[in-house]
PDB file of C-alpha atoms in Angstrom:
ATOM      1  CA  UNK A   1     -77.610 -20.986 -63.219  1.00 47.00           C
ATOM      2  CA  UNK A   2     -75.917 -20.887 -59.842  1.00 57.00           C
ATOM      3  CA  UNK A   3     -72.346 -20.150 -58.938  1.00 62.00           C
ATOM      4  CA  UNK A   4     -70.629 -21.343 -55.779  1.00 64.00           C
ATOM      5  CA  UNK A   5     -67.371 -19.905 -54.531  1.00 65.00           C
ATOM      6  CA  UNK A   6     -65.248 -20.574 -51.473  1.00 71.00           C
ATOM      7  CA  UNK A   7     -63.833 -17.068 -51.666  1.00 72.00           C
ATOM      8  CA  UNK A   8     -65.211 -14.433 -49.286  1.00 71.00           C
ATOM      9  CA  UNK A   9     -67.475 -11.783 -50.836  1.00 69.00           C
ATOM     10  CA  UNK A  10     -65.698  -8.743 -52.219  1.00 69.00           C
ATOM     11  CA  UNK A  11     -66.012  -5.555 -50.189  1.00 72.00           C
ATOM     12  CA  UNK A  12     -68.772  -3.413 -51.643  1.00 66.00           C
ATOM     13  CA  UNK A  13     -70.348  -6.324 -53.512  1.00 62.00           C
ATOM     14  CA  UNK A  14     -74.129  -6.499 -53.619  1.00 59.00           C
ATOM     15  CA  UNK A  15     -75.622  -8.917 -51.113  1.00 62.00           C
ATOM     16  CA  UNK A  16     -77.925 -11.810 -51.888  1.00 58.00           C
ATOM     17  CA  UNK A  17     -77.951 -14.384 -54.669  1.00 59.00           C
ATOM     18  CA  UNK A  18     -80.279 -12.335 -56.908  1.00 59.00           C
ATOM     19  CA  UNK A  19     -78.056  -9.235 -56.726  1.00 59.00           C
ATOM     20  CA  UNK A  20     -74.950 -11.063 -57.941  1.00 66.00           C
ATOM     21  CA  UNK A  21     -76.904 -12.661 -60.799  1.00 66.00           C
ATOM     22  CA  UNK A  22     -78.366  -9.286 -61.747  1.00 69.00           C
ATOM     23  CA  UNK A  23     -74.985  -7.532 -61.775  1.00 79.00           C
ATOM     24  CA  UNK A  24     -73.397 -10.344 -63.812  1.00 78.00           C
ATOM     25  CA  UNK A  25     -76.303 -10.195 -66.263  1.00 76.00           C
ATOM     26  CA  UNK A  26     -75.932  -6.418 -66.635  1.00 80.00           C
ATOM     27  CA  UNK A  27     -72.189  -6.705 -67.222  1.00 81.00           C
ATOM     28  CA  UNK A  28     -72.712  -9.332 -69.906  1.00 86.00           C
ATOM     29  CA  UNK A  29     -75.520  -7.266 -71.460  1.00 85.00           C
ATOM     30  CA  UNK A  30     -73.282  -4.186 -71.653  1.00 87.00           C
ATOM     31  CA  UNK A  31     -70.519  -6.314 -73.164  1.00 88.00           C
ATOM     32  CA  UNK A  32     -72.900  -7.657 -75.822  1.00 91.00           C
ATOM     33  CA  UNK A  33     -74.188  -4.152 -76.610  1.00 92.00           C
ATOM     34  CA  UNK A  34     -70.644  -2.791 -76.929  1.00 93.00           C
ATOM     35  CA  UNK A  35     -69.689  -5.659 -79.245  1.00 94.00           C
ATOM     36  CA  UNK A  36     -72.810  -5.055 -81.352  1.00 96.00           C
ATOM     37  CA  UNK A  37     -72.006  -1.335 -81.597  1.00 97.00           C
ATOM     38  CA  UNK A  38     -68.438  -2.076 -82.738  1.00 97.00           C
ATOM     39  CA  UNK A  39     -69.781  -4.542 -85.317  1.00 97.00           C
ATOM     40  CA  UNK A  40     -72.298  -1.985 -86.644  1.00 97.00           C
ATOM     41  CA  UNK A  41     -69.635   0.721 -86.973  1.00 97.00           C
ATOM     42  CA  UNK A  42     -67.241  -1.699 -88.688  1.00 97.00           C
ATOM     43  CA  UNK A  43     -69.917  -2.835 -91.149  1.00 97.00           C
ATOM     44  CA  UNK A  44     -70.931   0.777 -91.823  1.00 95.00           C
ATOM     45  CA  UNK A  45     -67.307   1.755 -92.524  1.00 94.00           C
ATOM     46  CA  UNK A  46     -66.760  -1.318 -94.703  1.00 94.00           C
ATOM     47  CA  UNK A  47     -69.938  -0.577 -96.659  1.00 94.00           C
ATOM     48  CA  UNK A  48     -68.841   3.027 -97.126  1.00 93.00           C
ATOM     49  CA  UNK A  49     -65.458   1.886 -98.376  1.00 91.00           C
ATOM     50  CA  UNK A  50     -67.026  -0.652-100.766  1.00 91.00           C
ATOM     51  CA  UNK A  51     -69.523   1.879-102.173  1.00 91.00           C
ATOM     52  CA  UNK A  52     -66.871   4.627-102.311  1.00 89.00           C
ATOM     53  CA  UNK A  53     -68.700   7.006 -99.953  1.00 86.00           C
ATOM     54  CA  UNK A  54     -65.496   8.498 -98.543  1.00 74.00           C
ATOM     55  CA  UNK A  55     -63.644  11.216-100.478  1.00 79.00           C
ATOM     56  CA  UNK A  56     -60.099  10.386-101.475  1.00 71.00           C
TER      57      UNK A  56
END
């Protein structure tokens, strides 16, 4: 999957087509992992509430 832009490269951006793909992949991977962690915590809390694990 390629991406073409007429904008100049950002200062400090990695050079080369592979570097930009790699950084975009890592950002999306971190985003997916963070979303999965939030989902796990929410399901754990919901399960605890449903099974009455938490003291009142």
